[in-house]
Coordinates of C-alpha atoms in Angstrom, one line a residue:
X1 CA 48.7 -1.5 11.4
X2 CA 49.7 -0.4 8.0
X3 CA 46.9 -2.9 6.5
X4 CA 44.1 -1.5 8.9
X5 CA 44.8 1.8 7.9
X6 CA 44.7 1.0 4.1
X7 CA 40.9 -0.7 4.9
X8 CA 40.0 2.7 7.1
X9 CA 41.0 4.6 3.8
X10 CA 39.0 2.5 2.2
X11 CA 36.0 2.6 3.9
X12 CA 36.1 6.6 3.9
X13 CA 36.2 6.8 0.3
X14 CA 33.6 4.4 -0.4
X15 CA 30.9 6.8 0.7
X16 CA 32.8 9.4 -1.4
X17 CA 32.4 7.5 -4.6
X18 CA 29.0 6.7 -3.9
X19 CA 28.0 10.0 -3.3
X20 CA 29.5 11.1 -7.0
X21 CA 27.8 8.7 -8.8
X22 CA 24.4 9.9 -7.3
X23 CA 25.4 13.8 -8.1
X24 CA 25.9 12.2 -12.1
X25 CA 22.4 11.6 -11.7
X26 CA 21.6 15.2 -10.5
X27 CA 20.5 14.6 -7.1
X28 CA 22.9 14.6 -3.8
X29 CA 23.4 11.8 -1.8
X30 CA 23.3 11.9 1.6
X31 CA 25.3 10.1 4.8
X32 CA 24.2 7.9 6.7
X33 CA 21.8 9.6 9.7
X34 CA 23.6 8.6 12.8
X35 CA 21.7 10.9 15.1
X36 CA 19.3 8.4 16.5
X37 CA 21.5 6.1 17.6
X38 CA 20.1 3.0 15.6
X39 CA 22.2 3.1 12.7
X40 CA 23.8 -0.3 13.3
X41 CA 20.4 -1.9 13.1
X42 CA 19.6 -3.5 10.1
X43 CA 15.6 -4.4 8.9
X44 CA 14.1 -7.2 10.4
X45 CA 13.1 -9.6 7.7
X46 CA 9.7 -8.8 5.7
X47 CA 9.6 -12.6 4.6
X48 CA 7.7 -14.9 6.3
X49 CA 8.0 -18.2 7.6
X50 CA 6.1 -20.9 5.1
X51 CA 3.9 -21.9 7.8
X52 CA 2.8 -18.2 8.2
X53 CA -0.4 -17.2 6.4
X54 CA 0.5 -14.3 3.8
X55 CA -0.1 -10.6 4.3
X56 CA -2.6 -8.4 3.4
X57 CA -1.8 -4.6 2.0
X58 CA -4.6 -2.4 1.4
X59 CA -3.9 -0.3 -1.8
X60 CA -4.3 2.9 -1.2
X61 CA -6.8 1.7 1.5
X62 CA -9.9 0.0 0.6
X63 CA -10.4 1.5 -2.3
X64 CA -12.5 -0.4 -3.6
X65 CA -15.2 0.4 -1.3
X66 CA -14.3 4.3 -0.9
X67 CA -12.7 7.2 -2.9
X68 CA -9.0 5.9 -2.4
X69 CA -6.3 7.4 -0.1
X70 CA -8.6 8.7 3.0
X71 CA -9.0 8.1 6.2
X72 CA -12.1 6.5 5.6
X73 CA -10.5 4.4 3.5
X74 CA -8.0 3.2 5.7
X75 CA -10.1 2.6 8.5
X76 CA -12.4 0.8 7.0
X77 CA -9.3 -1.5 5.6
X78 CA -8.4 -2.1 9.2
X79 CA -11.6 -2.9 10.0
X80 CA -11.7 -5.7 7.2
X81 CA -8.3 -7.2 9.1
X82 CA -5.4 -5.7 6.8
X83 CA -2.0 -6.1 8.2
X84 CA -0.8 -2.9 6.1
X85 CA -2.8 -0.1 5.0
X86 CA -0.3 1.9 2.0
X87 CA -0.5 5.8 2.0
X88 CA 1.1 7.4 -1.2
X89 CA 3.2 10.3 -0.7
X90 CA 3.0 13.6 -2.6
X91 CA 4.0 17.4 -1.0
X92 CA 2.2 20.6 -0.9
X93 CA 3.8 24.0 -1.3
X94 CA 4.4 24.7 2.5
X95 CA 6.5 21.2 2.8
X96 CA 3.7 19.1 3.8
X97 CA 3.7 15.5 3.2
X98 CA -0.3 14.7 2.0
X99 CA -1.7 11.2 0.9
X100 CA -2.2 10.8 -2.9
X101 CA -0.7 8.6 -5.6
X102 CA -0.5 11.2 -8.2
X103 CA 1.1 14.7 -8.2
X104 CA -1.0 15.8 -10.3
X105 CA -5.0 16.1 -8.0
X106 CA -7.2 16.2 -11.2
X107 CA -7.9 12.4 -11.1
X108 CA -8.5 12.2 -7.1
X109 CA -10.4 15.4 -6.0
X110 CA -12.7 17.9 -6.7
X111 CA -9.5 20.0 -7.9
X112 CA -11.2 20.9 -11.7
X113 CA -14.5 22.0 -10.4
X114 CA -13.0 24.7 -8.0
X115 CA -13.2 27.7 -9.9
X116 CA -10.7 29.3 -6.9
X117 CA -8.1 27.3 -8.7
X118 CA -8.9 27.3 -12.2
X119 CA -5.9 29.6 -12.7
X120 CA -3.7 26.8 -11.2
X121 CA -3.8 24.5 -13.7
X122 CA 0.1 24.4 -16.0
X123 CA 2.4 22.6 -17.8
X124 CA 6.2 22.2 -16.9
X125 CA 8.3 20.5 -19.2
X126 CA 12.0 19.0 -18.6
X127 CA 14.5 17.1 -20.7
X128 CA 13.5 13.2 -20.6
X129 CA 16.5 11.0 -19.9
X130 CA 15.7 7.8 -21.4
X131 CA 14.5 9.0 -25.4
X132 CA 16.7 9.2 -27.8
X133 CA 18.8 12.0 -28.0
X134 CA 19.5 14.4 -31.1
X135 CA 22.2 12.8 -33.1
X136 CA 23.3 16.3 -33.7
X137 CA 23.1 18.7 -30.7
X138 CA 23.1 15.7 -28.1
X139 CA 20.1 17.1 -26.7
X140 CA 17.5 15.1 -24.8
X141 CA 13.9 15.6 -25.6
X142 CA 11.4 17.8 -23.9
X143 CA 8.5 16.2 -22.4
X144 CA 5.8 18.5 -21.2
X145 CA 2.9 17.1 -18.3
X146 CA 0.1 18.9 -17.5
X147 CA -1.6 19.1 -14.2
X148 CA -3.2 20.8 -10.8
X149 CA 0.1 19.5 -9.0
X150 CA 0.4 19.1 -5.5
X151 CA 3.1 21.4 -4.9
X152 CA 1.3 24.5 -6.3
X153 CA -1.2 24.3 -3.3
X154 CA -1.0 24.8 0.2
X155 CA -1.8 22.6 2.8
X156 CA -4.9 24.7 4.0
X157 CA -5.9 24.5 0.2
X158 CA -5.4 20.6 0.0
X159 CA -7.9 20.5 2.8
X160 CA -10.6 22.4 1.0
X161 CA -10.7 20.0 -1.3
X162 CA -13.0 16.4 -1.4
X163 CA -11.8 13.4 -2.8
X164 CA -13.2 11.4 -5.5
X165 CA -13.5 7.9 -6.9
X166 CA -11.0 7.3 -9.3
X167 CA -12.3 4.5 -11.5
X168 CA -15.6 5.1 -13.0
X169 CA -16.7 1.7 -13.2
X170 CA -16.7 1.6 -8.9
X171 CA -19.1 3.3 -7.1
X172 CA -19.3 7.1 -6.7
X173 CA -21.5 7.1 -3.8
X174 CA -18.7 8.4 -1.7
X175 CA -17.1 11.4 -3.9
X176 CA -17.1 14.9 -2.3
X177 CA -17.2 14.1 1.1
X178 CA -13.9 12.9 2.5
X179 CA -10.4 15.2 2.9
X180 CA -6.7 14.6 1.9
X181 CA -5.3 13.7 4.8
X182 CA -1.6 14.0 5.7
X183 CA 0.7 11.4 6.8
X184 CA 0.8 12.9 10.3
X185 CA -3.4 12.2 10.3
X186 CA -2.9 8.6 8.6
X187 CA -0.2 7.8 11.9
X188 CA -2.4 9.5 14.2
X189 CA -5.3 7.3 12.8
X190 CA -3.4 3.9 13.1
X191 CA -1.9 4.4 16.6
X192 CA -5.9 4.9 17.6
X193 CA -7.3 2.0 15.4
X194 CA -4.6 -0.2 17.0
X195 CA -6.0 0.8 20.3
X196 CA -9.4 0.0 19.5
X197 CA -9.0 -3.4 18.0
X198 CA -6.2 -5.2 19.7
X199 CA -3.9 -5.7 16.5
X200 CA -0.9 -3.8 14.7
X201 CA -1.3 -2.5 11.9
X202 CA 1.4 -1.8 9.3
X203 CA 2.1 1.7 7.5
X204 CA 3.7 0.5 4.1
X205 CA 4.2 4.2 2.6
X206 CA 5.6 5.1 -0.9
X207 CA 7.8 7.8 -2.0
X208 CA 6.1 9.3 -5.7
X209 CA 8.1 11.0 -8.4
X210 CA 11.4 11.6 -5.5
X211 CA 13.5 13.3 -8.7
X212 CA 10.4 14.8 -10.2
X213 CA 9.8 16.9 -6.9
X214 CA 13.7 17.1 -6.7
X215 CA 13.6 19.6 -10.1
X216 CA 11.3 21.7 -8.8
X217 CA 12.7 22.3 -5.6
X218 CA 11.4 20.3 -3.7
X219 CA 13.3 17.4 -1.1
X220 CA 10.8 14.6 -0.3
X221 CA 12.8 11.6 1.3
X222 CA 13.8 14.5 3.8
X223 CA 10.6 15.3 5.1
X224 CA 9.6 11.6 4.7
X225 CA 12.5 11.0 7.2
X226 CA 11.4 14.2 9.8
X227 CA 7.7 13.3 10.0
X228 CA 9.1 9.7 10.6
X229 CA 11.4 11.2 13.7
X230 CA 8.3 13.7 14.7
X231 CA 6.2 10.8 14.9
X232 CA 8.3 8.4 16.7
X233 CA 8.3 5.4 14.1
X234 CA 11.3 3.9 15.6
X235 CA 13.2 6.3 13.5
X236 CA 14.4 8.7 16.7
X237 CA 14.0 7.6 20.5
X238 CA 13.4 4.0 20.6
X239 CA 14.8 0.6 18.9
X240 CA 12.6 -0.3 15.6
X241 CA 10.4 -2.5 16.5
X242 CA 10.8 -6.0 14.9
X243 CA 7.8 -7.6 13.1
X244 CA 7.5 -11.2 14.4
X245 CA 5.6 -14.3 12.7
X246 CA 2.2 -12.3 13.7
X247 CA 3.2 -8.5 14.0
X248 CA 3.6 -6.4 10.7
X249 CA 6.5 -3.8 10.7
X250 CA 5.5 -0.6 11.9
X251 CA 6.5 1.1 8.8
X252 CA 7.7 0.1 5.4
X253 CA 9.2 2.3 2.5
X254 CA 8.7 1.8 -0.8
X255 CA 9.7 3.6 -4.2
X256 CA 10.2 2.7 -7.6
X257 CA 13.6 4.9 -7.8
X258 CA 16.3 2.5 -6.7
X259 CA 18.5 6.4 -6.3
X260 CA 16.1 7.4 -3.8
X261 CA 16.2 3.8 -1.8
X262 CA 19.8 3.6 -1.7
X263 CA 20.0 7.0 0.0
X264 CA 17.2 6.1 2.5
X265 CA 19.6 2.9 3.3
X266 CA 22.4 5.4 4.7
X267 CA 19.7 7.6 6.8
X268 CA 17.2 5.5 8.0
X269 CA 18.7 1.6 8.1
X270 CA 16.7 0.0 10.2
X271 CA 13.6 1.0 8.6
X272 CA 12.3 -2.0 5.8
X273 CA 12.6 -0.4 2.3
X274 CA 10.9 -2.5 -0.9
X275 CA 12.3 -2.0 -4.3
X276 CA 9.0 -1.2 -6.7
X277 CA 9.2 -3.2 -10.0
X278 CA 7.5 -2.4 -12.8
X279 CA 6.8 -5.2 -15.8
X280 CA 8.7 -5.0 -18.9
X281 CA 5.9 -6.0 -20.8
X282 CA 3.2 -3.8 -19.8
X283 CA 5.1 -0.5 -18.5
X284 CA 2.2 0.5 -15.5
X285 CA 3.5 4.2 -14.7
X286 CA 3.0 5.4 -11.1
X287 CA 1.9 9.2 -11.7
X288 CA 0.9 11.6 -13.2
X289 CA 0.6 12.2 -17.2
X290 CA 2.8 9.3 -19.0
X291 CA 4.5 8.6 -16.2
X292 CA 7.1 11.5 -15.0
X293 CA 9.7 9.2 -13.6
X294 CA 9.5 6.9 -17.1
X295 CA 10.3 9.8 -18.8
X296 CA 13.3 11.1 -16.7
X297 CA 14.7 7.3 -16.2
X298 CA 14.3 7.0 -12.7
X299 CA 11.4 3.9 -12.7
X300 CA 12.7 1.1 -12.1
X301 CA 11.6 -2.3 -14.5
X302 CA 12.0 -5.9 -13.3
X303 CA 15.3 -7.0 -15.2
X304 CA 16.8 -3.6 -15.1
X305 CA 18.9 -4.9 -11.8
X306 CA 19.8 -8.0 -10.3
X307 CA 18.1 -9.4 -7.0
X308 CA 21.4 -9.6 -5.9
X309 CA 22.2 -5.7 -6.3
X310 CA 18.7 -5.3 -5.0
X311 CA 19.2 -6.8 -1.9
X312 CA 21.9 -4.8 -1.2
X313 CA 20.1 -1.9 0.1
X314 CA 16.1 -3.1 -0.1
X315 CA 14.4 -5.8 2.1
X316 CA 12.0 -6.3 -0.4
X317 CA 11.0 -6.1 -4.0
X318 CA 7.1 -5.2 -5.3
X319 CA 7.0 -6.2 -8.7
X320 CA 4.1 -5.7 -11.3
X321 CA 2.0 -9.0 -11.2
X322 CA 2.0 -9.5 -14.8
X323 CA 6.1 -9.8 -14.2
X324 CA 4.9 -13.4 -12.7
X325 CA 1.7 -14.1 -14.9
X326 CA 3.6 -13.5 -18.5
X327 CA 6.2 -16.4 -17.4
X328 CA 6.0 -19.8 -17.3
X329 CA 5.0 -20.7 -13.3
X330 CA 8.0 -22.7 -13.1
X331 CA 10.0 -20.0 -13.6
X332 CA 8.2 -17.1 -11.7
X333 CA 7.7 -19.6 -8.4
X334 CA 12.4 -20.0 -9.2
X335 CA 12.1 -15.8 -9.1
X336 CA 10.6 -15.8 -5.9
X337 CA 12.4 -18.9 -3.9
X338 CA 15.6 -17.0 -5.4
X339 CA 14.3 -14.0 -3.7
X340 CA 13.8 -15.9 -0.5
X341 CA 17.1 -17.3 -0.5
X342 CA 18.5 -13.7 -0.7
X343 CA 15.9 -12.5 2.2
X344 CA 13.9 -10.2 -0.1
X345 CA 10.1 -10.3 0.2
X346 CA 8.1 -10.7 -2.5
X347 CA 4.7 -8.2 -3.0
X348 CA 3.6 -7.8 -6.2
X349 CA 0.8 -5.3 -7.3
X350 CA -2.1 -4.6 -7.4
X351 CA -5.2 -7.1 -7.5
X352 CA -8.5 -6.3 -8.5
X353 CA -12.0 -8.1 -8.2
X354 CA -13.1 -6.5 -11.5
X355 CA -12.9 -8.8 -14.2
X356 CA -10.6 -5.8 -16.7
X357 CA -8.1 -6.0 -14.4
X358 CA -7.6 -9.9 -13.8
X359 CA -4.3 -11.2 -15.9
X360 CA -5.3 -13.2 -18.9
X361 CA -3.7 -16.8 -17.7
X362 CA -6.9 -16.5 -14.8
X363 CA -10.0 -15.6 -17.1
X364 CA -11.4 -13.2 -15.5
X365 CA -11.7 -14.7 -12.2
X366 CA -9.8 -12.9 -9.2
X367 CA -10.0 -15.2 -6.7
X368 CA -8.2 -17.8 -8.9
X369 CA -5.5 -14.9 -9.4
X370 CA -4.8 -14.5 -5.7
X371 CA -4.7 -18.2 -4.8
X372 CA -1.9 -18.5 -7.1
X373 CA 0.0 -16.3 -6.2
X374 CA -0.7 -17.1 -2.4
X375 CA -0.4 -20.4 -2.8
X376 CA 1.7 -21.8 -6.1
X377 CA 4.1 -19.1 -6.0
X378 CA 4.3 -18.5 -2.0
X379 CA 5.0 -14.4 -1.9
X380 CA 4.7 -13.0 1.2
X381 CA 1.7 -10.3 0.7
X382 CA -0.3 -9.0 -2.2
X383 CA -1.6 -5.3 -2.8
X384 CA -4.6 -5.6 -2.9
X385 CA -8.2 -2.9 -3.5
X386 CA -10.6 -5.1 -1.5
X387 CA -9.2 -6.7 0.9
X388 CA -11.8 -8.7 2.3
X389 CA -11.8 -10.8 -0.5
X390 CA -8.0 -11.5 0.3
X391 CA -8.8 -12.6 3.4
X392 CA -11.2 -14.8 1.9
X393 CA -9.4 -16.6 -0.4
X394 CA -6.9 -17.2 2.3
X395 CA -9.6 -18.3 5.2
X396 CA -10.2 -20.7 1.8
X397 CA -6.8 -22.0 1.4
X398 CA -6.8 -23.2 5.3
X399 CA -10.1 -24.4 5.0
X400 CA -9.1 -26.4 2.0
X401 CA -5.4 -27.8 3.4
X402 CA -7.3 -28.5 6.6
X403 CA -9.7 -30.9 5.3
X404 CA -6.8 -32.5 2.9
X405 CA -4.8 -33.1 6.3
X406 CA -8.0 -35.0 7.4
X407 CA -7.4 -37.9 4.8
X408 CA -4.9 -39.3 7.1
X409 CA -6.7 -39.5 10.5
X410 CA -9.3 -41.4 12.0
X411 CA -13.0 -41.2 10.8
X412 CA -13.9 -40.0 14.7
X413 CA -11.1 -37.1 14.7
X414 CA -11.6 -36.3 10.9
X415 CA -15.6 -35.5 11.4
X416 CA -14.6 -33.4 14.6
X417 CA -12.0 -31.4 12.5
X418 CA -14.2 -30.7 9.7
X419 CA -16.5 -29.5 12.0
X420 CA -14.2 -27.0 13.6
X421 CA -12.8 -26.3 10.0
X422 CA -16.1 -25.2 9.0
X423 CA -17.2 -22.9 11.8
X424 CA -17.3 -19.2 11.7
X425 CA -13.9 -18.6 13.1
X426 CA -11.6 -21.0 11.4
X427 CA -8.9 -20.3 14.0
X428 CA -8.1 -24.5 14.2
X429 CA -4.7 -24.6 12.5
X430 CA -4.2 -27.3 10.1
X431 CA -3.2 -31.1 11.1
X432 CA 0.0 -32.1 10.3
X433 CA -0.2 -33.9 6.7
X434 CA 2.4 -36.6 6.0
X435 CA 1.4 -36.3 2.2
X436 CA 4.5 -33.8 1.7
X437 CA 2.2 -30.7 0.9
X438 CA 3.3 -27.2 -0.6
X439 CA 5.0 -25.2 2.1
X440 CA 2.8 -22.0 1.5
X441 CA -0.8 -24.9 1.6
X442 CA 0.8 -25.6 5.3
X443 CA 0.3 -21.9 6.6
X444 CA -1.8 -21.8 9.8
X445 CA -4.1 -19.6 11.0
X446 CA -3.4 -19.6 14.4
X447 CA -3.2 -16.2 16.0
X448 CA -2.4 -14.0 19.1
X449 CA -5.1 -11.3 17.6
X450 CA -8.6 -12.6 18.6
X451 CA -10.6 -15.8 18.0
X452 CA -11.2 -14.7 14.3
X453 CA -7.3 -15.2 13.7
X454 CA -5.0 -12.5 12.3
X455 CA -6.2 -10.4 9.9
X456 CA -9.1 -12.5 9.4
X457 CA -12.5 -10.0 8.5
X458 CA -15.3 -10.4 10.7
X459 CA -17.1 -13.0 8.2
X460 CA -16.6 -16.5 7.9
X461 CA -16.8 -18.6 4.7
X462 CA -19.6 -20.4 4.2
X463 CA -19.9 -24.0 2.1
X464 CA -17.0 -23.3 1.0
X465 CA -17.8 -20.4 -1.4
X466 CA -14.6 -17.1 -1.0
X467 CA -16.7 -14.8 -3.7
X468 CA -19.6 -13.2 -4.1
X469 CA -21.5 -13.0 -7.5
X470 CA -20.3 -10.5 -10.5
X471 CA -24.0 -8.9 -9.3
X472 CA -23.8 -8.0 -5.9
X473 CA -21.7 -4.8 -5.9
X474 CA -24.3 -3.5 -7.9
X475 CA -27.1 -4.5 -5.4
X476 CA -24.5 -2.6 -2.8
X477 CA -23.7 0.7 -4.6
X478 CA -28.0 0.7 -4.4
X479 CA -28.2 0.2 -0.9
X480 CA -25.0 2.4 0.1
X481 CA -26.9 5.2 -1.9
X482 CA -29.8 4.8 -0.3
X483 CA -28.7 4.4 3.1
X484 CA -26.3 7.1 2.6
X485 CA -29.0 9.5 1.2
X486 CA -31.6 9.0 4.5
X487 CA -28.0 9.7 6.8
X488 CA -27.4 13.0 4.9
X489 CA -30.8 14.2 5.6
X490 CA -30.8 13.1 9.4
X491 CA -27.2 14.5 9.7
X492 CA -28.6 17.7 8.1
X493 CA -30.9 18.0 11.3
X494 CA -28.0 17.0 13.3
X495 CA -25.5 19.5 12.9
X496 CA -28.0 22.2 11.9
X497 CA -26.9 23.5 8.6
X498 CA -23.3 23.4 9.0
X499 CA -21.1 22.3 5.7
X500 CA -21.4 18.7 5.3
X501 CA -17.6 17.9 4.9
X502 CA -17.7 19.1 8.4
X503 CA -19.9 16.5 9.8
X504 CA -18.1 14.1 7.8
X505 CA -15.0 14.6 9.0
X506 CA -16.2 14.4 12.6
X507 CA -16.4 10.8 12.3
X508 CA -12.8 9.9 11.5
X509 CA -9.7 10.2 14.1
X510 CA -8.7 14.3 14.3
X511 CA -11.3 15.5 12.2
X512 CA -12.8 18.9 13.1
X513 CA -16.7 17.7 14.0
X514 CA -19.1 19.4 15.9
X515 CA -19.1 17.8 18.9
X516 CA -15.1 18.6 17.9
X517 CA -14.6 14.5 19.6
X518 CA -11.5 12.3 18.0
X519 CA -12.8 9.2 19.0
X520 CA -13.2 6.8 15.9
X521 CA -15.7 4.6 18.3
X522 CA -19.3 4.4 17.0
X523 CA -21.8 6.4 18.9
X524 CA -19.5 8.9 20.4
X525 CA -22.0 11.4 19.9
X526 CA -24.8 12.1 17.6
X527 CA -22.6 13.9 15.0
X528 CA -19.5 11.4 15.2
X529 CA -22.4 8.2 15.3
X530 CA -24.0 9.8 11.7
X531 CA -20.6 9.6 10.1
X532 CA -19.4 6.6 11.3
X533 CA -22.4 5.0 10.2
X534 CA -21.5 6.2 6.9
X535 CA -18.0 5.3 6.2
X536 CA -18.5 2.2 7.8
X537 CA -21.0 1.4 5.6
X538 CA -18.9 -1.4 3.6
X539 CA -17.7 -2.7 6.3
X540 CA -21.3 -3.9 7.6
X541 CA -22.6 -4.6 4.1
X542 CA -19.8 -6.8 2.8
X543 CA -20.0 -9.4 5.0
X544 CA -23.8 -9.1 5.1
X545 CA -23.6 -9.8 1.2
X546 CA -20.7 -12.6 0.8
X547 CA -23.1 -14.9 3.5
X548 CA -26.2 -13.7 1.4
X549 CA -23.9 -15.1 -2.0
X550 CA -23.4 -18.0 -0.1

């Protein structure tokens, strides 16, 4: 009796201890959030099975196609067969949790060219944690950022605003005519996609700048945890529900500040949390100015922990990619099995089709870049800007191990499997090869989600090509304008001379339209069809163009 009540000491002041070290860093820790009744449920497993073809994550939505982090954007990432569409975090001055990856709006919306706000612009300096101190005074630094941030506006302000395309190299077909939506919308939104197609889709959401919103008053994991109860994510009245070999988690939670993880481990436990990474070598910051959370220390860089300390609290990690393409492959593929062996996902960040952004090892050619990491390194899902060609490359990689498995079969079932191989759906899974293949080659496409298998966009490959030549997203940013410039002028007749974000809007889940309909089905009425038309635009011209490349 004596010993148990030395171990019940014990695990009282563990929490205790805990809870200090956090307040060293300046922000209180918090117990663990029994209230729901869940809290003995640990995360089911984000890694998959090496049979299991990889995930998809659309970064920031398909923003490739569409100014990023709207619900256009998302949708039309469902539509192209994501398993996870990946909302960024930010809050507004009345406590509401809105979609953006920076704190600071100047780079995403219309914010600078509101001359309502002009007056809103400021700078707000604090000490920086990780420069060198005065060798005198023992003072840190001052680092000043300058910005339209978040938390200066109100919701109902946020929502005057239009997005914008970040990168000026993409297409800005798209900029002033979608809203910021809030993470209540982007759940709203799902929950009805998922209804309209048949499959689950995956909320992978991330925390930005937890400590930077912490200094000026603000408390973001809190909220993040009450719009998760409000909503019902398997956070208040029901068991989490489990992903399986073909379901995606219903939410995932993601951060780069290990502090900020390790106190969403106590209140939420059964709810998947990935470890962000960034690369030693290049030092990507994840907001705004130079990175606020680089400055006050609270980023965490692949080597600055061990997976084993990771895996302590995380299900997951999300390193830069150029953490795996500046080693040798040897060693990156040893990262990830280690990783495996520890249960920890692997999902590095973020691919791009445009040549600037491919890692130097691949030469400028993306779809080279995502097969290796699919494939010779075996993660479990990529974040990726245009998903479609994910999808693609994958569709490839079955094609490709299907018709090595053929080699050891007869001629007569050989020219009947490359037939199936070949057709539009690719849903045969792969013969069983007795050559010893790579475990992530083996994946198969077999799936409980439709003929077109998992995920799969509503294109096939064709002859084997998975890209589309470096010329034909200019031949669609012509067409999308065109197309788009004749549907403003017959939705101008439509609505009657009402605003135009107004008829926009009307298209998308919730939005306020004239018909004042929430259906995200095409055609629900003549305002709703207009706008559907529009945002959907990608969706019908990609595949239209990859088949044309072809």
């Amino acid at each position: 009796m004596r010993n148990f009540s030395f171990f019940y000491l014990l695990c009282v002041l563990a929490p205790i201890v805990d809870h200090e070290a956090s307040w060293c860093r300046g922000v209180k820790a918090t117990s663990v959030d029994t209230s729901s009744g869940f809290a003995h449920f640990r995360p089911a497993s984000l890694v998959l099975p090496s049979t299991q073809r990889p995930h998809v994550i659309a970064h920031r939505g398909a923003c490739g196609y569409l100014p990023e982090h709207t619900l256009q954007a998302y949708r039309l990432a469902i539509d192209l067969g994501v398993e996870y569409i990946e909302p960024d975090l930010v809050l507004t001055k009345d406590g509401h949790l809105i979609c953006r990856h920076d704190v600071d709006l100047s780079e995403t919306t219309d914010v600078s060219l509101r001359p309502e706000f002009a007056g809103r612009r400021r700078n707000i300096t604090f000490p920086s944690e990780v420069a060198v101190r005065d060798p005198v005074t023992g003072a840190a630094p001052l680092v000043s950022v300058e910005g339209f941030f978040s938390f200066d506006f109100t919701l109902a302000e946020i929502k005057t605003l239009r997005a914008k395309q970040r990168l000026t190299q993409r297409s800005s077909t798209y900029n002033g005519l979608f809203q910021v939506p809030t993470l209540e919308e982007v759940v709203d939104m799902v929950r009805e996609a998922e209804g309209a197609t048949g499959r689950k889709v995956g909320i992978y959401a991330e925390l930005k700048e937890p400590y930077f919103f912490h200094l000026n008053g603000f408390d973001i994991e809190s909220k993040v945890v009450e719009v998760l109860q409000t909503k019902d994510l398997g956070v208040r009245s029901s068991p989490p529900h489990l992903p399986g070999p073909d379901v995606p988690a219903p939410l995932v939670l993601q951060c780069f500040d290990p502090y900020t993880l390790r106190r969403l481990a106590q209140r939420i436990p059964h709810v998947p949390l990935v470890q962000l990474l960034l690369s030693p070598l290049s030092k990507e910051h994840s907001s705004v100015g130079q990175g606020v959370s680089h400055h006050l220390g609270r980023e965490a860089t692949f080597g600055d922990m061990t997976l084993p300390e990771i895996a302590a609290y995380a299900s997951g990690i999300g390193p830069a990619k150029s953490v795996f393409t500046s080693m040798d492959p040897a060693v990156a593929r040893a990262v990830v099995d280690e990783a495996h062996e520890l249960d920890l996902a692997v999902h590095p960040w973020t691919f791009r089709r445009e040549a600037m952004y491919v890692d130097t090892p691949f030469q400028a050619d993306s779809d080279e870049e995502l097969r290796f990491f699919f494939e010779s390194l075996n993660v479990d899902a990529l974040f990726v800007e245009f998903p479609d060609q994910a999808s693609m490359v994958i569709e490839k990689m079955l094609s490709d191990d299907s018709e090595a498995a053929l080699e050891d079969v007869s001629p007569e079932i050989a020219q009947a499997a490359s037939a199936a191989a070949r057709s539009s759906t690719l849903s045969t899974a792969p013969l069983p090869s007795r050559r010893g293949r790579s475990s992530r080659s083996n994946r198969s496409s077999s799936s409980s989600h439709g003929e077109t298998g998992r995920g799969a966009p509503a294109f096939s490959v064709t002859n084997g090509k998975t890209s589309a030549p470096k010329d034909v997203m200019a031949e669609m940013d012509t067409m999308w304008s065109s197309a788009l410039s004749a549907l403003r002028s017959l939705a101008g007749s439509v609505v009657g001379g009402k605003d135009r974000s107004l008829w926009m809007e009307g298209g998308v889940c919730g939005g306020e339209g004239d018909a004042g309909t929430s259906s995200c089905q095409p055609g629900a009425c003549s305002v709703d069809g207009v706008a559907d038309a529009v945002y959907r635009l990608p969706c019908l011209a990609v595949p239209w163009f990859r088949r044309k490349a072809a």
